[in-house]
Amino acid sequence: MTLARPDLDPALRTLLADLPLVPRLTAEALEQIRPFASTPVEPLLAGRAVARREVTISGPDGARIPLSILSPTGTRTTAAPCVYWIHGGGMVMGDRYSQLDIPLEWLELFGAVVVSVDYRLAPEVNGTVLVDDCYHGLLWVAEHAGDLGVDPSRIIVAGASAGGGLAAGVTLMARDRGTPAIAAQVLIGPMLDHRNTTTSSRQYSGEPGVWTREMNEFGWRSVLGDRTGAAVPAYVSPALADDLTGLPTTYIDAGSAEVFRDEDVDYASRIWAAGGQAELHVWAGGCHGFDALYPRVPVSAAARRTRNDWLARVLGTGSAPQTNGQVG
């Protein structure tokens, strides 16, 4: 039986009607989709006052992990905040330039240095490899803060979708290992729970969508392989973490019309229950990734503006200044 589901925002519904959607992913489909999930960076940087540097670091197992470092041009008198960006793509696709327009907006608004990590993807690797890659990149950023012109006390970990889930896992890992210090985490429609059993997960099943329950199952199976139950690490599926104390201030948002809605609401609620600070927004009619797909739709603009204002408060700059309207 198909469950009733929240209506899509009317503007999003019109735009999604022209987007080719599928109900599920397969290994064959993934091979075809991956080239289109990679994002050319040059159009994203066109017209922006941004200096770009590419570095490659060695991971804990000797693998090479690319990092893109994007800095505002011009003279700075103080160390900048840093946004460590983790891209989305269900943990099976995308690259370090995916959804990069989101942190680039923070570069423009707050003078932040953006570092985006190209973690390895499932199913070619699985288990904790993806989150380990992301954590190792974050350690490198903290260790090289001086060279990057970054204030080590203002490093923000942020990500969208799978990147949001990995950001949550990295933040748990940093808390447990005592390093590096993270000032805040921004989790945008995060993929947090491999169990895939919430009401919102079941609502968005059986029909094509931006990200469906069936696609979610494929992503998690690709990452976890045959791991089940207690063999699933909480760093990979952060909803499993028993202890959410000691986390940095957290921003979580999602759409009301998406698979991840309920697990995201639950994660914020558990941070509050543990005595932590979280700001949660569920945007009426938002599908998964709505503000990245269609940033100029009114609900998307509102979501971005609200997120920017929160980050401005965290960074102590008051409210976010207005941008020139460029969002990617």
mmCIF file of C-alpha atoms in Angstrom:
data_model
loop_
_atom_site.group_PDB
_atom_site.id
_atom_site.type_symbol
_atom_site.label_atom_id
_atom_site.label_comp_id
_atom_site.label_asym_id
_atom_site.label_seq_id
_atom_site.Cartn_x
_atom_site.Cartn_y
_atom_site.Cartn_z
ATOM 1 C CA MET A 1 0.000 0.000 0.000
ATOM 2 C CA THR A 2 1.310 3.461 -0.917
ATOM 3 C CA LEU A 3 1.463 5.760 2.103
ATOM 4 C CA ALA A 4 0.077 9.275 1.980
ATOM 5 C CA ARG A 5 2.889 11.766 1.657
ATOM 6 C CA PRO A 6 3.345 15.538 2.062
ATOM 7 C CA ASP A 7 2.770 17.529 -1.107
ATOM 8 C CA LEU A 8 5.724 18.953 -2.966
ATOM 9 C CA ASP A 9 6.148 22.699 -3.068
ATOM 10 C CA PRO A 10 4.271 23.779 -6.244
ATOM 11 C CA ALA A 11 7.311 25.422 -7.843
ATOM 12 C CA LEU A 12 9.439 22.367 -7.164
ATOM 13 C CA ARG A 13 6.745 20.059 -8.517
ATOM 14 C CA THR A 14 6.725 21.946 -11.824
ATOM 15 C CA LEU A 15 10.505 21.795 -12.165
ATOM 16 C CA LEU A 16 10.768 18.137 -11.144
ATOM 17 C CA ALA A 17 8.290 17.215 -13.873
ATOM 18 C CA ASP A 18 11.060 17.958 -16.384
ATOM 19 C CA LEU A 19 13.765 16.053 -14.487
ATOM 20 C CA PRO A 20 14.374 12.410 -15.485
ATOM 21 C CA LEU A 21 13.795 10.442 -12.279
ATOM 22 C CA VAL A 22 14.229 6.761 -11.481
ATOM 23 C CA PRO A 23 12.806 4.651 -8.628
ATOM 24 C CA ARG A 24 15.947 2.620 -7.951
ATOM 25 C CA LEU A 25 19.666 2.305 -8.584
ATOM 26 C CA THR A 26 21.561 -0.721 -9.858
ATOM 27 C CA ALA A 27 25.231 -1.332 -10.483
ATOM 28 C CA GLU A 28 24.618 -0.960 -14.218
ATOM 29 C CA ALA A 29 22.679 2.276 -13.785
ATOM 30 C CA LEU A 30 25.348 3.671 -11.458
ATOM 31 C CA GLU A 31 28.007 3.156 -14.122
ATOM 32 C CA GLN A 32 25.936 5.220 -16.540
ATOM 33 C CA ILE A 33 25.001 7.948 -14.036
ATOM 34 C CA ARG A 34 28.407 8.568 -12.486
ATOM 35 C CA PRO A 35 29.852 10.660 -15.341
ATOM 36 C CA PHE A 36 26.883 13.020 -15.105
ATOM 37 C CA ALA A 37 27.221 13.292 -11.304
ATOM 38 C CA SER A 38 30.694 14.813 -11.599
ATOM 39 C CA THR A 39 30.689 18.599 -11.611
ATOM 40 C CA PRO A 40 33.042 20.831 -13.654
ATOM 41 C CA VAL A 41 34.499 23.390 -11.292
ATOM 42 C CA GLU A 42 35.330 26.174 -13.744
ATOM 43 C CA PRO A 43 31.714 27.372 -14.248
ATOM 44 C CA LEU A 44 31.234 27.426 -10.476
ATOM 45 C CA LEU A 45 34.236 29.716 -10.026
ATOM 46 C CA ALA A 46 33.563 31.987 -12.989
ATOM 47 C CA GLY A 47 33.045 35.581 -11.852
ATOM 48 C CA ARG A 48 34.038 34.859 -8.268
ATOM 49 C CA ALA A 49 37.071 36.333 -6.495
ATOM 50 C CA VAL A 50 38.476 32.936 -5.600
ATOM 51 C CA ALA A 51 41.966 31.457 -5.615
ATOM 52 C CA ARG A 52 42.036 27.701 -6.174
ATOM 53 C CA ARG A 53 44.708 25.229 -5.150
ATOM 54 C CA GLU A 54 44.653 21.453 -5.536
ATOM 55 C CA VAL A 55 46.590 19.178 -3.192
ATOM 56 C CA THR A 56 46.731 15.430 -2.731
ATOM 57 C CA ILE A 57 47.460 13.877 0.642
ATOM 58 C CA SER A 58 48.175 10.311 1.705
ATOM 59 C CA GLY A 59 45.411 8.509 3.565
ATOM 60 C CA PRO A 60 45.961 6.160 6.496
ATOM 61 C CA ASP A 61 46.225 3.171 4.139
ATOM 62 C CA GLY A 62 48.477 4.996 1.683
ATOM 63 C CA ALA A 63 45.658 5.923 -0.711
ATOM 64 C CA ARG A 64 45.779 9.351 -2.342
ATOM 65 C CA ILE A 65 43.049 11.780 -1.235
ATOM 66 C CA PRO A 66 42.565 14.935 -3.346
ATOM 67 C CA LEU A 67 41.575 18.189 -1.628
ATOM 68 C CA SER A 68 40.480 21.409 -3.317
ATOM 69 C CA ILE A 69 41.362 24.588 -1.414
ATOM 70 C CA LEU A 70 39.336 27.656 -2.350
ATOM 71 C CA SER A 71 40.280 30.966 -0.757
ATOM 72 C CA PRO A 72 38.976 34.513 -1.168
ATOM 73 C CA THR A 73 41.403 36.705 -3.052
ATOM 74 C CA GLY A 74 42.658 39.926 -1.517
ATOM 75 C CA THR A 75 44.496 40.881 1.637
ATOM 76 C CA ARG A 76 43.302 39.539 4.978
ATOM 77 C CA THR A 77 44.213 40.952 8.363
ATOM 78 C CA THR A 78 42.918 38.025 10.443
ATOM 79 C CA ALA A 79 42.802 34.261 10.066
ATOM 80 C CA ALA A 80 39.712 33.104 8.203
ATOM 81 C CA PRO A 81 37.051 30.625 9.212
ATOM 82 C CA CYS A 82 37.240 27.335 7.323
ATOM 83 C CA VAL A 83 34.453 25.241 5.847
ATOM 84 C CA TYR A 84 35.452 21.622 5.356
ATOM 85 C CA TRP A 85 33.020 20.448 2.678
ATOM 86 C CA ILE A 86 31.919 16.828 2.113
ATOM 87 C CA HIS A 87 29.922 16.264 -1.064
ATOM 88 C CA GLY A 88 26.773 14.216 -1.515
ATOM 89 C CA GLY A 89 25.863 11.463 -3.956
ATOM 90 C CA GLY A 90 24.571 8.561 -1.886
ATOM 91 C CA MET A 91 28.192 7.583 -1.073
ATOM 92 C CA VAL A 92 28.375 6.056 -4.569
ATOM 93 C CA MET A 93 28.757 9.064 -6.896
ATOM 94 C CA GLY A 94 29.760 12.723 -7.068
ATOM 95 C CA ASP A 95 33.082 14.442 -6.503
ATOM 96 C CA ARG A 96 34.616 17.258 -4.485
ATOM 97 C CA TYR A 97 32.974 19.868 -6.704
ATOM 98 C CA SER A 98 29.443 18.540 -6.163
ATOM 99 C CA GLN A 99 27.112 21.064 -4.472
ATOM 100 C CA LEU A 100 30.141 23.327 -4.130
ATOM 101 C CA ASP A 101 28.063 26.443 -4.769
ATOM 102 C CA ILE A 102 26.750 26.107 -1.193
ATOM 103 C CA PRO A 103 30.105 26.595 0.598
ATOM 104 C CA LEU A 104 31.238 29.045 -2.088
ATOM 105 C CA GLU A 105 28.422 31.277 -0.906
ATOM 106 C CA TRP A 106 29.969 31.138 2.579
ATOM 107 C CA LEU A 107 33.343 32.036 1.093
ATOM 108 C CA GLU A 108 31.769 35.164 -0.367
ATOM 109 C CA LEU A 109 29.669 36.049 2.686
ATOM 110 C CA PHE A 110 32.153 35.347 5.473
ATOM 111 C CA GLY A 111 35.571 35.230 3.822
ATOM 112 C CA ALA A 112 35.783 31.523 4.622
ATOM 113 C CA VAL A 113 38.412 29.234 3.170
ATOM 114 C CA VAL A 114 36.655 26.212 1.672
ATOM 115 C CA VAL A 115 38.376 22.842 1.598
ATOM 116 C CA SER A 116 36.506 20.088 -0.251
ATOM 117 C CA VAL A 117 37.538 16.439 0.036
ATOM 118 C CA ASP A 118 37.373 13.783 -2.698
ATOM 119 C CA TYR A 119 36.784 10.709 -0.558
ATOM 120 C CA ARG A 120 36.746 7.287 -2.201
ATOM 121 C CA LEU A 121 33.334 5.953 -3.202
ATOM 122 C CA ALA A 122 31.435 2.741 -2.585
ATOM 123 C CA PRO A 123 31.164 0.022 -3.741
ATOM 124 C CA GLU A 124 34.836 0.143 -4.794
ATOM 125 C CA VAL A 125 35.610 0.712 -1.098
ATOM 126 C CA ASN A 126 33.312 0.157 1.842
ATOM 127 C CA GLY A 127 33.058 0.044 5.607
ATOM 128 C CA THR A 128 34.730 2.975 7.333
ATOM 129 C CA VAL A 129 36.993 3.853 4.380
ATOM 130 C CA LEU A 130 34.838 6.782 3.232
ATOM 131 C CA VAL A 131 34.568 8.412 6.657
ATOM 132 C CA ASP A 132 38.247 7.666 7.370
ATOM 133 C CA ASP A 133 39.214 9.518 4.172
ATOM 134 C CA CYS A 134 37.117 12.500 5.239
ATOM 135 C CA TYR A 135 38.525 12.510 8.773
ATOM 136 C CA HIS A 136 42.105 12.281 7.522
ATOM 137 C CA GLY A 137 41.509 15.254 5.229
ATOM 138 C CA LEU A 138 40.124 17.234 8.171
ATOM 139 C CA LEU A 139 43.208 16.402 10.249
ATOM 140 C CA TRP A 140 45.380 17.715 7.426
ATOM 141 C CA VAL A 141 43.422 20.977 7.375
ATOM 142 C CA ALA A 142 43.813 21.452 11.126
ATOM 143 C CA GLU A 143 47.533 20.636 10.987
ATOM 144 C CA HIS A 144 48.064 23.120 8.129
ATOM 145 C CA ALA A 145 45.761 25.854 9.429
ATOM 146 C CA GLY A 146 48.566 28.396 9.558
ATOM 147 C CA ASP A 147 49.621 27.762 5.962
ATOM 148 C CA LEU A 148 45.991 27.975 4.836
ATOM 149 C CA GLY A 149 45.365 31.246 6.673
ATOM 150 C CA VAL A 150 42.680 29.489 8.733
ATOM 151 C CA ASP A 151 41.677 30.060 12.337
ATOM 152 C CA PRO A 152 41.841 26.535 13.858
ATOM 153 C CA SER A 153 39.138 27.470 16.362
ATOM 154 C CA ARG A 154 36.660 28.212 13.534
ATOM 155 C CA ILE A 155 36.688 25.039 11.458
ATOM 156 C CA ILE A 156 33.181 24.051 10.374
ATOM 157 C CA VAL A 157 32.397 20.596 8.999
ATOM 158 C CA ALA A 158 29.567 20.652 6.476
ATOM 159 C CA GLY A 159 28.010 18.378 3.898
ATOM 160 C CA ALA A 160 24.866 17.597 1.949
ATOM 161 C CA SER A 161 23.014 14.286 1.739
ATOM 162 C CA ALA A 162 25.616 11.495 1.979
ATOM 163 C CA GLY A 163 28.112 14.267 2.697
ATOM 164 C CA GLY A 164 25.951 15.356 5.625
ATOM 165 C CA GLY A 165 26.010 11.822 6.997
ATOM 166 C CA LEU A 166 29.767 11.638 6.564
ATOM 167 C CA ALA A 167 30.095 15.051 8.225
ATOM 168 C CA ALA A 168 28.167 13.706 11.216
ATOM 169 C CA GLY A 169 30.422 10.634 11.294
ATOM 170 C CA VAL A 170 33.585 12.739 11.076
ATOM 171 C CA THR A 171 32.331 14.944 13.914
ATOM 172 C CA LEU A 172 31.665 11.902 16.112
ATOM 173 C CA MET A 173 35.126 10.577 15.267
ATOM 174 C CA ALA A 174 36.798 13.900 16.090
ATOM 175 C CA ARG A 175 34.940 14.060 19.423
ATOM 176 C CA ASP A 176 35.950 10.516 20.367
ATOM 177 C CA ARG A 177 39.590 10.967 19.349
ATOM 178 C CA GLY A 178 39.891 14.408 20.895
ATOM 179 C CA THR A 179 41.050 16.093 17.705
ATOM 180 C CA PRO A 180 40.647 18.256 15.726
ATOM 181 C CA ALA A 181 38.433 20.884 17.322
ATOM 182 C CA ILE A 182 35.258 21.507 15.319
ATOM 183 C CA ALA A 183 33.373 24.757 15.861
ATOM 184 C CA ALA A 184 30.105 23.634 14.248
ATOM 185 C CA GLN A 185 28.616 21.043 11.929
ATOM 186 C CA VAL A 186 26.154 21.796 9.131
ATOM 187 C CA LEU A 187 24.168 18.756 8.012
ATOM 188 C CA ILE A 188 22.046 19.420 4.917
ATOM 189 C CA GLY A 189 19.473 16.691 4.308
ATOM 190 C CA PRO A 190 21.923 14.216 5.856
ATOM 191 C CA MET A 191 21.946 10.451 5.170
ATOM 192 C CA LEU A 192 22.230 9.195 8.748
ATOM 193 C CA ASP A 193 20.527 5.816 9.188
ATOM 194 C CA HIS A 194 21.239 2.640 7.210
ATOM 195 C CA ARG A 195 18.137 0.935 8.621
ATOM 196 C CA ASN A 196 15.914 2.779 6.136
ATOM 197 C CA THR A 197 12.751 2.019 8.122
ATOM 198 C CA THR A 198 11.281 5.404 9.072
ATOM 199 C CA THR A 199 7.870 6.614 7.983
ATOM 200 C CA SER A 200 9.440 9.116 5.596
ATOM 201 C CA SER A 201 11.586 6.367 4.079
ATOM 202 C CA ARG A 202 8.505 4.251 3.436
ATOM 203 C CA GLN A 203 6.572 7.239 2.076
ATOM 204 C CA TYR A 204 9.104 7.770 -0.711
ATOM 205 C CA SER A 205 9.189 4.230 -2.019
ATOM 206 C CA GLY A 206 7.937 2.519 -5.150
ATOM 207 C CA GLU A 207 7.880 5.589 -7.395
ATOM 208 C CA PRO A 208 10.580 7.615 -9.174
ATOM 209 C CA GLY A 209 12.158 10.387 -7.134
ATOM 210 C CA VAL A 210 15.292 12.422 -6.542
ATOM 211 C CA TRP A 211 16.311 9.861 -3.889
ATOM 212 C CA THR A 212 13.979 6.992 -3.029
ATOM 213 C CA ARG A 213 13.964 4.309 -0.378
ATOM 214 C CA GLU A 214 15.178 1.819 -2.976
ATOM 215 C CA MET A 215 18.046 4.077 -4.051
ATOM 216 C CA ASN A 216 18.901 4.565 -0.387
ATOM 217 C CA GLU A 217 19.023 0.809 0.118
ATOM 218 C CA PHE A 218 21.447 0.485 -2.804
ATOM 219 C CA GLY A 219 23.693 3.200 -1.389
ATOM 220 C CA TRP A 220 23.826 1.662 2.058
ATOM 221 C CA ARG A 221 24.342 -1.861 0.723
ATOM 222 C CA SER A 222 27.227 -0.549 -1.389
ATOM 223 C CA VAL A 223 28.889 0.937 1.709
ATOM 224 C CA LEU A 224 28.137 -1.804 4.213
ATOM 225 C CA GLY A 225 28.461 -4.940 2.092
ATOM 226 C CA ASP A 226 27.320 -7.838 4.263
ATOM 227 C CA ARG A 227 27.678 -5.928 7.550
ATOM 228 C CA THR A 228 24.505 -5.939 9.659
ATOM 229 C CA GLY A 229 23.471 -5.251 13.239
ATOM 230 C CA ALA A 230 26.345 -4.612 15.639
ATOM 231 C CA ALA A 231 28.849 -4.884 12.783
ATOM 232 C CA VAL A 232 27.674 -1.524 11.384
ATOM 233 C CA PRO A 233 29.879 1.271 12.797
ATOM 234 C CA ALA A 234 28.165 4.388 14.133
ATOM 235 C CA TYR A 235 30.773 6.485 12.322
ATOM 236 C CA VAL A 236 29.266 5.164 9.073
ATOM 237 C CA SER A 237 25.604 5.229 10.167
ATOM 238 C CA PRO A 238 25.570 8.036 12.772
ATOM 239 C CA ALA A 239 21.976 7.359 13.854
ATOM 240 C CA LEU A 240 23.406 4.303 15.657
ATOM 241 C CA ALA A 241 25.560 6.423 17.992
ATOM 242 C CA ASP A 242 24.427 5.833 21.569
ATOM 243 C CA ASP A 243 26.066 8.986 22.891
ATOM 244 C CA LEU A 244 25.508 12.374 21.251
ATOM 245 C CA THR A 245 27.018 14.423 24.070
ATOM 246 C CA GLY A 246 29.912 16.749 23.454
ATOM 247 C CA LEU A 247 29.081 17.577 19.848
ATOM 248 C CA PRO A 248 29.614 21.077 18.474
ATOM 249 C CA THR A 249 26.638 23.293 17.765
ATOM 250 C CA THR A 250 24.729 21.741 14.886
ATOM 251 C CA TYR A 251 22.510 22.866 12.022
ATOM 252 C CA ILE A 252 20.234 20.287 10.404
ATOM 253 C CA ASP A 253 17.723 20.875 7.666
ATOM 254 C CA ALA A 254 15.628 18.704 5.385
ATOM 255 C CA GLY A 255 12.504 18.807 3.255
ATOM 256 C CA SER A 256 9.164 17.525 4.454
ATOM 257 C CA ALA A 257 8.847 15.512 1.221
ATOM 258 C CA GLU A 258 11.988 13.395 1.379
ATOM 259 C CA VAL A 259 13.329 10.058 2.572
ATOM 260 C CA PHE A 260 15.668 11.505 5.216
ATOM 261 C CA ARG A 261 13.147 13.769 6.989
ATOM 262 C CA ASP A 262 12.432 11.565 10.011
ATOM 263 C CA GLU A 263 15.973 10.371 10.692
ATOM 264 C CA ASP A 264 17.161 13.994 10.542
ATOM 265 C CA VAL A 265 14.483 15.171 12.962
ATOM 266 C CA ASP A 266 15.366 12.297 15.295
ATOM 267 C CA TYR A 267 19.076 13.154 15.230
ATOM 268 C CA ALA A 268 18.381 16.765 16.216
ATOM 269 C CA SER A 269 16.035 15.584 18.970
ATOM 270 C CA ARG A 270 18.686 13.256 20.367
ATOM 271 C CA ILE A 271 21.278 16.041 20.393
ATOM 272 C CA TRP A 272 18.848 18.119 22.480
ATOM 273 C CA ALA A 273 18.157 15.151 24.752
ATOM 274 C CA ALA A 274 21.914 14.844 25.326
ATOM 275 C CA GLY A 275 22.088 18.505 26.360
ATOM 276 C CA GLY A 276 23.568 19.729 23.095
ATOM 277 C CA GLN A 277 22.611 22.591 20.837
ATOM 278 C CA ALA A 278 21.018 22.004 17.430
ATOM 279 C CA GLU A 279 18.942 24.108 15.092
ATOM 280 C CA LEU A 280 16.484 22.115 12.975
ATOM 281 C CA HIS A 281 14.488 23.242 9.942
ATOM 282 C CA VAL A 282 12.085 21.066 7.945
ATOM 283 C CA TRP A 283 11.052 22.929 4.802
ATOM 284 C CA ALA A 284 7.463 22.343 3.748
ATOM 285 C CA GLY A 285 7.268 20.724 0.320
ATOM 286 C CA GLY A 286 11.014 20.331 -0.048
ATOM 287 C CA CYS A 287 12.200 17.215 -1.873
ATOM 288 C CA HIS A 288 15.628 15.764 -1.225
ATOM 289 C CA GLY A 289 18.354 18.218 -2.239
ATOM 290 C CA PHE A 290 15.804 20.852 -3.259
ATOM 291 C CA ASP A 291 17.955 23.883 -2.499
ATOM 292 C CA ALA A 292 20.936 22.459 -4.395
ATOM 293 C CA LEU A 293 18.847 21.424 -7.410
ATOM 294 C CA TYR A 294 16.795 24.619 -7.681
ATOM 295 C CA PRO A 295 18.426 27.370 -5.601
ATOM 296 C CA ARG A 296 16.282 30.202 -6.970
ATOM 297 C CA VAL A 297 12.899 28.707 -6.043
ATOM 298 C CA PRO A 298 11.473 30.706 -3.095
ATOM 299 C CA VAL A 299 11.569 27.807 -0.604
ATOM 300 C CA SER A 300 15.188 27.091 -1.606
ATOM 301 C CA ALA A 301 16.193 30.737 -1.255
ATOM 302 C CA ALA A 302 14.577 30.796 2.192
ATOM 303 C CA ALA A 303 16.427 27.643 3.231
ATOM 304 C CA ARG A 304 19.772 29.033 2.108
ATOM 305 C CA ARG A 305 19.157 32.415 3.701
ATOM 306 C CA THR A 306 18.188 30.822 7.033
ATOM 307 C CA ARG A 307 21.251 28.572 6.978
ATOM 308 C CA ASN A 308 23.489 31.529 6.165
ATOM 309 C CA ASP A 309 22.037 33.582 9.010
ATOM 310 C CA TRP A 310 22.670 30.732 11.464
ATOM 311 C CA LEU A 311 26.258 30.448 10.300
ATOM 312 C CA ALA A 312 26.695 34.193 10.657
ATOM 313 C CA ARG A 313 25.628 33.911 14.301
ATOM 314 C CA VAL A 314 27.989 31.011 14.905
ATOM 315 C CA LEU A 315 30.866 32.970 13.387
ATOM 316 C CA GLY A 316 29.932 36.081 15.344
ATOM 317 C CA THR A 317 29.245 38.269 12.321
ATOM 318 C CA GLY A 318 25.587 39.063 13.098
ATOM 319 C CA SER A 319 23.288 38.361 10.167
ATOM 320 C CA ALA A 320 24.618 37.269 6.805
ATOM 321 C CA PRO A 321 25.194 40.109 4.336
ATOM 322 C CA GLN A 322 23.269 39.957 1.090
ATOM 323 C CA THR A 323 24.950 38.258 -1.854
ATOM 324 C CA ASN A 324 24.945 39.529 -5.409
ATOM 325 C CA GLY A 325 22.376 36.890 -6.291
ATOM 326 C CA GLN A 326 24.892 34.422 -7.754
ATOM 327 C CA VAL A 327 24.314 30.948 -6.364
ATOM 328 C CA GLY A 328 26.107 28.769 -8.836
#
